[in-house]
mmCIF file of C-alpha atoms in Angstrom:
data_model
loop_
_atom_site.group_PDB
_atom_site.id
_atom_site.type_symbol
_atom_site.label_atom_id
_atom_site.label_comp_id
_atom_site.label_asym_id
_atom_site.label_seq_id
_atom_site.Cartn_x
_atom_site.Cartn_y
_atom_site.Cartn_z
ATOM 1 C CA MET A 10 0.000 0.000 0.000
ATOM 2 C CA THR A 11 1.423 3.370 -1.021
ATOM 3 C CA PRO A 12 1.560 6.369 1.357
ATOM 4 C CA THR A 13 -1.204 7.979 -0.716
ATOM 5 C CA ASP A 14 -3.413 4.926 -0.263
ATOM 6 C CA LYS A 15 -2.796 4.994 3.501
ATOM 7 C CA ARG A 16 -3.755 8.669 3.705
ATOM 8 C CA LEU A 17 -6.925 8.040 1.717
ATOM 9 C CA ASN A 18 -7.907 5.085 3.887
ATOM 10 C CA LEU A 19 -7.402 7.144 7.048
ATOM 11 C CA ARG A 20 -9.700 9.818 5.606
ATOM 12 C CA PHE A 21 -12.322 7.197 4.813
ATOM 13 C CA VAL A 22 -11.996 5.739 8.320
ATOM 14 C CA ALA A 23 -12.646 9.204 9.779
ATOM 15 C CA LEU A 24 -15.924 9.322 7.869
ATOM 16 C CA ALA A 25 -16.691 5.692 8.783
ATOM 17 C CA ILE A 26 -16.525 6.649 12.489
ATOM 18 C CA GLY A 27 -19.280 9.159 11.784
ATOM 19 C CA MET A 28 -21.319 6.461 10.048
ATOM 20 C CA PHE A 29 -20.753 4.238 13.079
ATOM 21 C CA ALA A 30 -22.201 6.922 15.360
ATOM 22 C CA ILE A 31 -25.231 7.533 13.150
ATOM 23 C CA GLY A 32 -25.814 3.807 12.623
ATOM 24 C CA THR A 33 -25.637 3.198 16.381
ATOM 25 C CA ASP A 34 -28.238 5.910 16.907
ATOM 26 C CA SER A 35 -30.493 4.328 14.288
ATOM 27 C CA PHE A 36 -30.416 0.840 15.806
ATOM 28 C CA VAL A 37 -29.843 1.249 19.538
ATOM 29 C CA VAL A 38 -33.240 2.687 20.507
ATOM 30 C CA ALA A 39 -35.019 -0.618 19.822
ATOM 31 C CA GLY A 40 -33.012 -2.315 22.572
ATOM 32 C CA ILE A 41 -33.799 0.313 25.226
ATOM 33 C CA LEU A 42 -37.537 0.853 24.665
ATOM 34 C CA PRO A 43 -38.659 -0.691 27.990
ATOM 35 C CA SER A 44 -36.301 1.624 29.914
ATOM 36 C CA VAL A 45 -37.511 4.647 27.916
ATOM 37 C CA ALA A 46 -41.165 3.719 28.465
ATOM 38 C CA GLU A 47 -40.759 3.300 32.220
ATOM 39 C CA ASP A 48 -38.827 6.532 32.716
ATOM 40 C CA LEU A 49 -41.027 8.729 30.511
ATOM 41 C CA HIS A 50 -44.303 7.170 31.718
ATOM 42 C CA VAL A 51 -45.548 5.814 28.389
ATOM 43 C CA ASP A 52 -46.153 2.268 27.179
ATOM 44 C CA VAL A 53 -43.583 0.443 25.051
ATOM 45 C CA PRO A 54 -45.474 0.786 21.709
ATOM 46 C CA THR A 55 -45.676 4.543 22.303
ATOM 47 C CA SER A 56 -41.968 4.758 23.113
ATOM 48 C CA ALA A 57 -41.293 3.064 19.762
ATOM 49 C CA GLU A 58 -42.510 6.268 18.116
ATOM 50 C CA LEU A 59 -39.015 7.632 18.856
ATOM 51 C CA ILE A 60 -37.775 5.253 16.132
ATOM 52 C CA THR A 61 -40.488 6.462 13.761
ATOM 53 C CA ALA A 62 -39.663 10.119 14.410
ATOM 54 C CA TYR A 63 -35.949 9.624 13.719
ATOM 55 C CA ALA A 64 -36.329 7.456 10.633
ATOM 56 C CA LEU A 65 -39.130 9.459 9.019
ATOM 57 C CA ALA A 66 -37.377 12.780 9.659
ATOM 58 C CA TYR A 67 -34.165 11.379 8.147
ATOM 59 C CA ALA A 68 -36.025 10.108 5.065
ATOM 60 C CA VAL A 69 -37.701 13.471 4.435
ATOM 61 C CA LEU A 70 -34.773 15.727 5.351
ATOM 62 C CA SER A 71 -32.023 13.872 3.492
ATOM 63 C CA PRO A 72 -32.990 14.930 -0.077
ATOM 64 C CA LEU A 73 -33.987 18.402 1.140
ATOM 65 C CA VAL A 74 -30.633 19.001 2.801
ATOM 66 C CA ALA A 75 -28.783 17.682 -0.254
ATOM 67 C CA SER A 76 -30.621 20.202 -2.449
ATOM 68 C CA LEU A 77 -30.528 23.235 -0.150
ATOM 69 C CA ALA A 78 -26.919 22.778 0.957
ATOM 70 C CA GLY A 79 -25.522 21.973 -2.478
ATOM 71 C CA ARG A 80 -23.197 24.998 -2.479
ATOM 72 C CA ALA A 81 -21.978 24.622 1.114
ATOM 73 C CA SER A 82 -18.475 23.438 1.990
ATOM 74 C CA ARG A 83 -18.462 19.633 2.250
ATOM 75 C CA LYS A 84 -16.270 19.613 5.356
ATOM 76 C CA ALA A 85 -18.382 22.298 7.023
ATOM 77 C CA LEU A 86 -21.512 20.298 6.237
ATOM 78 C CA LEU A 87 -19.972 17.125 7.686
ATOM 79 C CA VAL A 88 -18.820 18.819 10.896
ATOM 80 C CA GLY A 89 -22.051 20.800 11.183
ATOM 81 C CA GLY A 90 -24.099 17.631 10.707
ATOM 82 C CA LEU A 91 -22.199 15.858 13.480
ATOM 83 C CA ALA A 92 -22.635 18.879 15.776
ATOM 84 C CA VAL A 93 -26.406 18.849 15.208
ATOM 85 C CA PHE A 94 -26.410 15.072 15.688
ATOM 86 C CA ILE A 95 -24.574 15.374 19.025
ATOM 87 C CA ALA A 96 -26.945 18.113 20.215
ATOM 88 C CA GLY A 97 -29.948 15.974 19.268
ATOM 89 C CA ASN A 98 -28.704 12.992 21.255
ATOM 90 C CA ILE A 99 -27.718 15.015 24.319
ATOM 91 C CA GLY A 100 -31.121 16.697 24.196
ATOM 92 C CA THR A 101 -32.843 13.327 23.956
ATOM 93 C CA GLY A 102 -30.860 12.026 26.913
ATOM 94 C CA LEU A 103 -31.791 15.048 29.046
ATOM 95 C CA ALA A 104 -35.434 15.345 27.924
ATOM 96 C CA PRO A 105 -37.849 15.361 30.895
ATOM 97 C CA THR A 106 -40.880 14.407 28.774
ATOM 98 C CA PHE A 107 -41.614 12.028 25.939
ATOM 99 C CA GLU A 108 -42.702 14.870 23.653
ATOM 100 C CA LEU A 109 -39.409 16.708 24.125
ATOM 101 C CA ALA A 110 -37.458 13.493 23.543
ATOM 102 C CA MET A 111 -39.383 13.070 20.284
ATOM 103 C CA ALA A 112 -38.468 16.579 19.180
ATOM 104 C CA PHE A 113 -34.778 15.972 19.867
ATOM 105 C CA ARG A 114 -34.923 12.735 17.856
ATOM 106 C CA VAL A 115 -35.883 14.888 14.868
ATOM 107 C CA VAL A 116 -32.888 17.142 15.582
ATOM 108 C CA ALA A 117 -30.593 14.094 15.655
ATOM 109 C CA ALA A 118 -32.100 12.911 12.371
ATOM 110 C CA LEU A 119 -31.358 16.295 10.797
ATOM 111 C CA GLY A 120 -27.704 15.837 11.758
ATOM 112 C CA GLY A 121 -27.678 12.358 10.205
ATOM 113 C CA ALA A 122 -29.325 13.693 7.047
ATOM 114 C CA MET A 123 -26.598 16.335 6.774
ATOM 115 C CA PHE A 124 -23.745 13.878 7.332
ATOM 116 C CA THR A 125 -24.518 10.581 5.571
ATOM 117 C CA PRO A 126 -25.169 11.657 1.938
ATOM 118 C CA THR A 127 -22.325 14.192 2.206
ATOM 119 C CA ALA A 128 -19.946 11.493 3.472
ATOM 120 C CA ALA A 129 -20.869 9.182 0.587
ATOM 121 C CA GLY A 130 -20.246 11.984 -1.910
ATOM 122 C CA ALA A 131 -16.960 12.880 -0.213
ATOM 123 C CA VAL A 132 -15.475 9.384 -0.473
ATOM 124 C CA VAL A 133 -16.458 9.185 -4.133
ATOM 125 C CA ALA A 134 -14.813 12.557 -4.821
ATOM 126 C CA LEU A 135 -11.643 11.734 -2.878
ATOM 127 C CA ALA A 136 -11.178 8.154 -4.058
ATOM 128 C CA GLY A 137 -11.540 8.464 -7.798
ATOM 129 C CA PRO A 138 -13.030 5.729 -10.013
ATOM 130 C CA GLU A 139 -10.286 3.166 -9.348
ATOM 131 C CA LYS A 140 -10.725 3.283 -5.534
ATOM 132 C CA ARG A 141 -14.449 4.011 -5.335
ATOM 133 C CA ALA A 142 -15.671 0.540 -4.324
ATOM 134 C CA THR A 143 -13.020 0.228 -1.619
ATOM 135 C CA ALA A 144 -13.833 3.687 -0.270
ATOM 136 C CA LEU A 145 -17.567 2.990 -0.095
ATOM 137 C CA SER A 146 -16.971 -0.383 1.566
ATOM 138 C CA ILE A 147 -14.905 1.347 4.296
ATOM 139 C CA LEU A 148 -17.552 4.031 4.758
ATOM 140 C CA PHE A 149 -20.517 1.672 5.020
ATOM 141 C CA GLY A 150 -18.409 -0.714 7.070
ATOM 142 C CA GLY A 151 -18.967 1.846 9.820
ATOM 143 C CA LEU A 152 -22.721 1.380 9.449
ATOM 144 C CA SER A 153 -22.423 -2.415 9.565
ATOM 145 C CA ALA A 154 -20.138 -2.175 12.603
ATOM 146 C CA ALA A 155 -22.844 -0.176 14.349
ATOM 147 C CA THR A 156 -25.167 -3.182 14.208
ATOM 148 C CA ALA A 157 -22.472 -5.551 15.489
ATOM 149 C CA LEU A 158 -20.883 -3.301 18.145
ATOM 150 C CA GLY A 159 -22.521 0.085 18.646
ATOM 151 C CA SER A 160 -26.093 -1.045 19.225
ATOM 152 C CA PRO A 161 -25.215 -3.932 21.593
ATOM 153 C CA ILE A 162 -22.810 -1.722 23.567
ATOM 154 C CA GLY A 163 -25.480 0.952 23.858
ATOM 155 C CA THR A 164 -28.026 -1.633 24.993
ATOM 156 C CA ALA A 165 -25.585 -2.978 27.600
ATOM 157 C CA ILE A 166 -24.943 0.560 28.879
ATOM 158 C CA SER A 167 -28.685 0.972 29.329
ATOM 159 C CA GLY A 168 -28.699 -2.167 31.470
ATOM 160 C CA ILE A 169 -25.890 -0.789 33.653
ATOM 161 C CA THR A 170 -27.146 2.811 33.920
ATOM 162 C CA ASP A 171 -30.362 3.631 32.064
ATOM 163 C CA TRP A 172 -31.457 4.685 28.579
ATOM 164 C CA ARG A 173 -30.157 8.222 29.134
ATOM 165 C CA GLY A 174 -26.652 6.834 29.539
ATOM 166 C CA THR A 175 -27.050 5.158 26.150
ATOM 167 C CA MET A 176 -27.905 8.452 24.458
ATOM 168 C CA MET A 177 -24.844 10.096 26.036
ATOM 169 C CA PHE A 178 -22.730 7.213 24.707
ATOM 170 C CA VAL A 179 -24.035 7.877 21.186
ATOM 171 C CA ALA A 180 -23.272 11.597 21.575
ATOM 172 C CA ALA A 181 -19.723 10.740 22.732
ATOM 173 C CA VAL A 182 -19.144 8.593 19.634
ATOM 174 C CA GLY A 183 -20.408 11.504 17.545
ATOM 175 C CA ALA A 184 -17.883 13.790 19.269
ATOM 176 C CA LEU A 185 -15.093 11.321 18.468
ATOM 177 C CA ALA A 186 -16.194 11.335 14.831
ATOM 178 C CA THR A 187 -16.153 15.139 14.778
ATOM 179 C CA VAL A 188 -12.540 15.206 15.963
ATOM 180 C CA ALA A 189 -11.591 12.553 13.378
ATOM 181 C CA VAL A 190 -13.191 14.533 10.528
ATOM 182 C CA LEU A 191 -11.626 17.824 11.644
ATOM 183 C CA ILE A 192 -8.142 16.301 11.833
ATOM 184 C CA GLY A 193 -8.181 13.676 9.116
ATOM 185 C CA LEU A 194 -10.265 15.104 6.298
ATOM 186 C CA PRO A 195 -8.989 17.664 3.773
ATOM 187 C CA THR A 196 -11.086 20.071 1.769
ATOM 188 C CA VAL A 197 -13.539 18.091 -0.361
ATOM 189 C CA PRO A 198 -14.584 19.278 -3.855
ATOM 190 C CA ARG A 199 -18.182 20.425 -4.082
ATOM 191 C CA PRO A 200 -20.420 18.370 -6.380
ATOM 192 C CA PRO A 201 -22.643 20.109 -8.954
ATOM 193 C CA ALA A 202 -25.935 21.302 -7.470
ATOM 194 C CA VAL A 203 -28.967 19.138 -8.315
ATOM 195 C CA PRO A 204 -32.457 20.719 -7.982
ATOM 196 C CA PHE A 205 -34.903 18.936 -5.683
ATOM 197 C CA LYS A 206 -37.273 18.162 -8.567
ATOM 198 C CA GLN A 207 -34.477 16.450 -10.492
ATOM 199 C CA ARG A 208 -33.655 14.323 -7.438
ATOM 200 C CA LEU A 209 -37.152 12.854 -7.644
ATOM 201 C CA SER A 210 -37.000 12.194 -11.404
ATOM 202 C CA PRO A 211 -36.210 8.429 -11.094
ATOM 203 C CA LEU A 212 -39.689 7.973 -9.587
ATOM 204 C CA THR A 213 -41.166 8.485 -13.052
ATOM 205 C CA ASP A 214 -39.720 5.078 -14.016
ATOM 206 C CA ALA A 215 -42.113 2.336 -12.838
ATOM 207 C CA ARG A 216 -39.261 -0.179 -12.649
ATOM 208 C CA ILE A 217 -37.388 1.967 -10.143
ATOM 209 C CA THR A 218 -40.542 2.848 -8.226
ATOM 210 C CA LEU A 219 -41.487 -0.825 -7.793
ATOM 211 C CA THR A 220 -37.955 -1.663 -6.642
ATOM 212 C CA LEU A 221 -38.062 1.186 -4.132
ATOM 213 C CA LEU A 222 -41.422 -0.139 -2.890
ATOM 214 C CA LEU A 223 -39.833 -3.580 -2.506
ATOM 215 C CA LEU A 224 -37.181 -1.976 -0.300
ATOM 216 C CA LEU A 225 -39.668 0.095 1.698
ATOM 217 C CA VAL A 226 -42.167 -2.706 2.365
ATOM 218 C CA ALA A 227 -39.638 -5.498 2.956
ATOM 219 C CA TYR A 228 -37.635 -3.425 5.426
ATOM 220 C CA SER A 229 -40.816 -2.383 7.219
ATOM 221 C CA GLY A 230 -41.402 -6.078 7.862
ATOM 222 C CA LEU A 231 -37.798 -6.804 8.766
ATOM 223 C CA PHE A 232 -37.783 -4.010 11.341
ATOM 224 C CA VAL A 233 -41.173 -4.871 12.853
ATOM 225 C CA LEU A 234 -39.371 -7.541 14.825
ATOM 226 C CA TYR A 235 -36.293 -5.389 15.487
ATOM 227 C CA THR A 236 -38.404 -2.536 16.853
ATOM 228 C CA TYR A 237 -39.839 -4.830 19.520
ATOM 229 C CA VAL A 238 -36.876 -7.205 19.834
ATOM 230 C CA SER A 239 -36.635 -6.749 23.601
ATOM 231 C CA GLN A 240 -40.217 -7.976 24.046
ATOM 232 C CA VAL A 241 -40.301 -10.648 21.333
ATOM 233 C CA PHE A 242 -37.265 -12.435 22.796
ATOM 234 C CA ARG A 243 -38.022 -11.644 26.431
ATOM 235 C CA PRO A 244 -38.772 -15.320 27.242
ATOM 236 C CA ALA A 245 -35.249 -16.242 26.066
ATOM 237 C CA THR A 246 -33.465 -13.323 27.774
ATOM 238 C CA ASN A 247 -35.622 -13.191 30.940
ATOM 239 C CA GLY A 248 -35.605 -9.428 30.474
ATOM 240 C CA ASP A 249 -31.849 -9.190 31.083
ATOM 241 C CA GLY A 250 -30.311 -6.288 29.157
ATOM 242 C CA THR A 251 -26.867 -7.888 28.923
ATOM 243 C CA THR A 252 -28.278 -11.072 27.381
ATOM 244 C CA LEU A 253 -30.274 -8.978 24.914
ATOM 245 C CA ALA A 254 -27.087 -7.078 24.048
ATOM 246 C CA TRP A 255 -25.371 -10.373 23.193
ATOM 247 C CA LEU A 256 -28.300 -11.347 20.968
ATOM 248 C CA LEU A 257 -28.140 -7.978 19.208
ATOM 249 C CA SER A 258 -24.398 -8.401 18.793
ATOM 250 C CA ALA A 259 -24.981 -11.775 17.114
ATOM 251 C CA TRP A 260 -27.615 -10.135 14.882
ATOM 252 C CA GLY A 261 -25.168 -7.383 13.943
ATOM 253 C CA ALA A 262 -22.271 -9.753 13.262
ATOM 254 C CA ALA A 263 -24.507 -11.848 11.031
ATOM 255 C CA ALA A 264 -25.630 -8.641 9.271
ATOM 256 C CA VAL A 265 -22.011 -7.784 8.479
ATOM 257 C CA VAL A 266 -21.418 -11.268 7.044
ATOM 258 C CA GLY A 267 -24.653 -11.198 5.049
ATOM 259 C CA ASN A 268 -23.822 -7.802 3.606
ATOM 260 C CA LEU A 269 -20.267 -8.934 2.804
ATOM 261 C CA PHE A 270 -21.294 -11.998 0.800
ATOM 262 C CA ALA A 271 -24.387 -10.498 -0.838
ATOM 263 C CA GLY A 272 -22.348 -8.668 -3.470
ATOM 264 C CA ARG A 273 -20.448 -11.783 -4.556
ATOM 265 C CA LEU A 274 -23.626 -13.865 -4.629
ATOM 266 C CA THR A 275 -25.410 -11.195 -6.662
ATOM 267 C CA ASP A 276 -22.577 -11.100 -9.207
ATOM 268 C CA ALA A 277 -22.661 -14.900 -9.449
ATOM 269 C CA TYR A 278 -26.398 -15.612 -9.462
ATOM 270 C CA GLY A 279 -28.210 -12.340 -10.184
ATOM 271 C CA ASN A 280 -30.115 -10.069 -7.844
ATOM 272 C CA ARG A 281 -33.479 -11.850 -8.144
ATOM 273 C CA ILE A 282 -32.210 -15.129 -6.675
ATOM 274 C CA VAL A 283 -30.402 -13.402 -3.802
ATOM 275 C CA ILE A 284 -33.354 -11.130 -2.949
ATOM 276 C CA ASN A 285 -35.898 -13.949 -3.000
ATOM 277 C CA THR A 286 -33.729 -16.528 -1.239
ATOM 278 C CA ALA A 287 -32.828 -14.153 1.570
ATOM 279 C CA GLY A 288 -36.386 -12.808 1.800
ATOM 280 C CA VAL A 289 -38.115 -16.189 1.884
ATOM 281 C CA THR A 290 -35.623 -17.454 4.485
ATOM 282 C CA ALA A 291 -36.374 -14.425 6.664
ATOM 283 C CA VAL A 292 -40.107 -15.070 6.292
ATOM 284 C CA LEU A 293 -39.670 -18.663 7.484
ATOM 285 C CA VAL A 294 -37.563 -17.537 10.450
ATOM 286 C CA PHE A 295 -40.182 -14.953 11.435
ATOM 287 C CA LEU A 296 -42.964 -17.531 11.282
ATOM 288 C CA THR A 297 -41.092 -19.697 13.791
ATOM 289 C CA THR A 298 -40.356 -16.938 16.347
ATOM 290 C CA PRO A 299 -43.313 -17.848 18.617
ATOM 291 C CA TRP A 300 -41.320 -21.018 19.349
ATOM 292 C CA SER A 301 -37.698 -19.957 18.762
ATOM 293 C CA SER A 302 -38.066 -17.012 21.179
ATOM 294 C CA GLN A 303 -38.709 -19.349 24.111
ATOM 295 C CA HIS A 304 -35.124 -20.579 24.527
ATOM 296 C CA LEU A 305 -31.802 -18.773 24.306
ATOM 297 C CA VAL A 306 -30.146 -21.213 21.884
ATOM 298 C CA SER A 307 -33.032 -21.179 19.397
ATOM 299 C CA ALA A 308 -33.318 -17.391 19.763
ATOM 300 C CA PHE A 309 -29.610 -17.071 18.930
ATOM 301 C CA VAL A 310 -30.037 -19.180 15.775
ATOM 302 C CA ALA A 311 -33.100 -17.163 14.747
ATOM 303 C CA VAL A 312 -31.457 -13.739 15.124
ATOM 304 C CA VAL A 313 -28.313 -14.865 13.278
ATOM 305 C CA ILE A 314 -30.289 -16.103 10.250
ATOM 306 C CA TRP A 315 -32.553 -13.065 10.384
ATOM 307 C CA GLY A 316 -29.608 -10.618 10.557
ATOM 308 C CA ALA A 317 -27.734 -12.276 7.695
ATOM 309 C CA CYS A 318 -30.777 -12.511 5.408
ATOM 310 C CA GLY A 319 -32.141 -9.057 6.196
ATOM 311 C CA TRP A 320 -28.908 -7.280 5.308
ATOM 312 C CA ALA A 321 -28.180 -9.611 2.397
ATOM 313 C CA MET A 322 -31.236 -8.176 0.629
ATOM 314 C CA LEU A 323 -29.917 -4.617 0.590
ATOM 315 C CA VAL A 324 -27.028 -5.056 -1.872
ATOM 316 C CA PRO A 325 -29.009 -6.891 -4.601
ATOM 317 C CA ILE A 326 -31.839 -4.357 -4.295
ATOM 318 C CA GLN A 327 -29.319 -1.545 -4.848
ATOM 319 C CA HIS A 328 -27.864 -3.562 -7.742
ATOM 320 C CA ARG A 329 -31.301 -3.767 -9.344
ATOM 321 C CA ILE A 330 -31.979 -0.049 -8.881
ATOM 322 C CA VAL A 331 -28.652 0.955 -10.438
ATOM 323 C CA GLY A 332 -29.046 -1.548 -13.284
ATOM 324 C CA VAL A 333 -32.372 -0.113 -14.416
ATOM 325 C CA ASN A 334 -30.841 3.257 -15.284
ATOM 326 C CA PRO A 335 -27.082 3.522 -14.604
ATOM 327 C CA ALA A 336 -27.045 7.177 -15.683
ATOM 328 C CA ALA A 337 -29.353 8.075 -12.790
ATOM 329 C CA SER A 338 -27.709 5.747 -10.270
ATOM 330 C CA GLN A 339 -26.705 8.432 -7.743
ATOM 331 C CA LEU A 340 -30.208 9.884 -7.666
ATOM 332 C CA SER A 341 -31.770 6.417 -7.416
ATOM 333 C CA ILE A 342 -29.496 5.355 -4.546
ATOM 334 C CA SER A 343 -30.351 8.578 -2.702
ATOM 335 C CA LEU A 344 -34.037 7.730 -3.039
ATOM 336 C CA SER A 345 -33.366 4.167 -1.894
ATOM 337 C CA SER A 346 -31.879 5.523 1.340
ATOM 338 C CA SER A 347 -35.055 7.504 1.941
ATOM 339 C CA ALA A 348 -37.211 4.465 1.104
ATOM 340 C CA ASN A 349 -35.229 2.379 3.572
ATOM 341 C CA TYR A 350 -35.717 4.879 6.381
ATOM 342 C CA ILE A 351 -39.413 5.325 5.590
ATOM 343 C CA GLY A 352 -39.750 1.550 5.877
ATOM 344 C CA VAL A 353 -37.991 1.609 9.244
ATOM 345 C CA SER A 354 -40.224 4.490 10.381
ATOM 346 C CA LEU A 355 -43.362 2.519 9.501
ATOM 347 C CA ALA A 356 -42.307 -0.536 11.526
ATOM 348 C CA PRO A 357 -43.398 0.893 14.915
ATOM 349 C CA VAL A 358 -46.729 1.930 13.378
ATOM 350 C CA ILE A 359 -47.274 -1.652 12.191
ATOM 351 C CA VAL A 360 -46.267 -2.931 15.640
ATOM 352 C CA GLY A 361 -48.744 -0.601 17.327
ATOM 353 C CA PHE A 362 -51.571 -1.760 15.052
ATOM 354 C CA PHE A 363 -50.988 -5.472 15.583
ATOM 355 C CA LEU A 364 -50.370 -5.196 19.329
ATOM 356 C CA ASP A 365 -53.692 -3.396 19.713
ATOM 357 C CA GLY A 366 -55.629 -6.596 20.418
ATOM 358 C CA VAL A 367 -54.596 -8.465 17.230
ATOM 359 C CA VAL A 368 -51.550 -10.496 18.312
ATOM 360 C CA SER A 369 -49.326 -10.752 21.374
ATOM 361 C CA ALA A 370 -45.707 -9.553 21.319
ATOM 362 C CA ASN A 371 -44.587 -13.176 21.151
ATOM 363 C CA ARG A 372 -46.392 -13.607 17.803
ATOM 364 C CA LEU A 373 -45.271 -10.423 16.072
ATOM 365 C CA GLY A 374 -43.139 -12.539 13.741
ATOM 366 C CA ILE A 375 -46.282 -13.693 11.918
ATOM 367 C CA PRO A 376 -47.441 -10.252 10.657
ATOM 368 C CA ALA A 377 -43.789 -9.314 10.096
ATOM 369 C CA ALA A 378 -43.455 -12.328 7.800
ATOM 370 C CA ALA A 379 -46.598 -11.254 5.912
ATOM 371 C CA VAL A 380 -45.219 -7.739 5.352
ATOM 372 C CA VAL A 381 -41.866 -9.062 4.053
ATOM 373 C CA ALA A 382 -43.708 -11.486 1.746
ATOM 374 C CA THR A 383 -45.747 -8.583 0.361
ATOM 375 C CA GLY A 384 -42.528 -6.740 -0.398
ATOM 376 C CA LEU A 385 -41.171 -9.777 -2.261
ATOM 377 C CA LEU A 386 -44.330 -9.908 -4.393
ATOM 378 C CA ILE A 387 -43.894 -6.230 -5.288
ATOM 379 C CA GLY A 388 -40.294 -7.020 -6.164
ATOM 380 C CA GLU A 389 -41.399 -9.778 -8.502
ATOM 381 C CA LEU A 390 -43.661 -7.321 -10.339
ATOM 382 C CA GLY A 391 -40.705 -4.994 -10.743
ATOM 383 C CA HIS A 392 -38.488 -7.831 -11.969
ATOM 384 C CA ARG A 393 -41.023 -8.863 -14.624
ATOM 385 C CA LEU A 394 -41.300 -5.275 -15.856
ATOM 386 C CA ILE A 395 -37.498 -4.946 -16.024
ATOM 387 C CA ARG A 396 -37.186 -8.233 -17.910
ATOM 388 C CA ARG A 397 -39.959 -7.271 -20.343
ATOM 389 C CA ASP A 398 -38.337 -3.928 -21.126
ATOM 390 C CA ALA A 399 -34.913 -5.538 -21.533
ATOM 391 C CA LYS A 400 -36.324 -8.017 -24.069
ATOM 392 C CA ALA A 401 -38.116 -5.231 -25.930
ATOM 393 C CA ALA A 402 -34.922 -3.160 -26.093
ATOM 394 C CA ALA A 403 -32.964 -6.141 -27.427
ATOM 395 C CA ALA A 404 -35.589 -6.859 -30.082
ATOM 396 C CA THR A 405 -35.792 -3.311 -31.512
ATOM 397 C CA PRO A 406 -32.330 -2.115 -32.643
ATOM 398 C CA PRO A 407 -31.875 1.423 -33.984
ATOM 399 C CA THR A 408 -32.447 1.872 -37.721
ATOM 400 C CA GLY A 409 -29.385 0.873 -39.728
ATOM 401 C CA ALA A 410 -27.579 -0.516 -36.698
ATOM 402 C CA PRO A 411 -27.019 -4.109 -35.637
ATOM 403 C CA ALA A 412 -29.128 -5.420 -32.763
ATOM 404 C CA PRO A 413 -27.434 -4.463 -29.481
ATOM 405 C CA ALA A 414 -26.815 -6.919 -26.707
ATOM 406 C CA ALA A 415 -29.186 -6.606 -23.790
ATOM 407 C CA ASN A 416 -27.930 -4.377 -21.030
ATOM 408 C CA PRO A 417 -26.183 -6.844 -18.712
ATOM 409 C CA SER A 418 -27.244 -4.877 -15.681
ATOM 410 C CA LEU A 419 -30.880 -5.364 -16.760
ATOM 411 C CA SER A 420 -30.569 -8.961 -17.862
ATOM 412 C CA ASN A 421 -28.786 -10.046 -14.702
ATOM 413 C CA HIS A 422 -32.083 -10.610 -12.879
ATOM 414 C CA ARG A 423 -32.059 -14.380 -12.920
#
């Protein structure tokens, strides 16, 4: 590795620390809901609205910030985003009422919306085409590490202190990221400004819209169980926060592995097979949770398979979105991030509906499985439309030109 490569990697690691902080904030609240509910005098389903507030605010604010702050300094936007993120988490941790905690979750989401898209653009600008994949893998490695380390550590801290200690831990990680960005990151070139209307232009393509709906609906189902993980697996953990933290750590480690291998499997077998195999496996695991949640060993097996399959779906879905229209890939991926967070924000709403006299917490895996299955059906509709258009494009060459080969990124939907 050359000295230049080492400097670049250190810069990417600085940004990855920020992603770790934001990822921890996204996932840790699910593990501390009972503590939040008890302290703020609300029930657990109501406390889950903190997840909805964060995720929905992030989904809405992310494209808005990207449009409005297009001319701002990238480094200033990164540092400013982390500062807002830290303030939001400290405010949440000090909030005396549930309503104020909810408001500060929106503030934290604004900080995440300022940082994450900017960080992704920064690594692309700094790395160049030949290092782009490596740079992005380092950056989003911070997000994966948050599921394996940040969220379980935060949950364990809640068991030792309380949920407020967890929020201060997240703010401290954000402060560490701020120092890393200030020291390790140079000036980053500004990208060309893209109007808000243009950012939404991929939605006019039904193939992209259906794939985004697959992502939104499937991840709503996948996070139904995560939102209420402390209650679903309570029989196995006996309500012990440390045991739950170990389960979440296993879930996160499996997520990292699933995400790591999903790209290779997608290249080898096509995105359709990987999406459907992972999705159907997750559905089967969810259907068995009324029984697997009763014992620690079976709960461990369930969360490992669930974590690996849930995160293994993300890469092939992104692959499909980019393959539909490579020229609009950056805009489409930005929309996919919003779709993902909207799906996460809807999970607590779905939980609240089904827990309102429909099913017990122990049986939440059944409606979760139904939601994921619905997403897979939407994905199949999108796949058929993509395949139909690819065949039509291959069958109608331009006048006076030989028939072109089908776009491999469209045809690779086996």
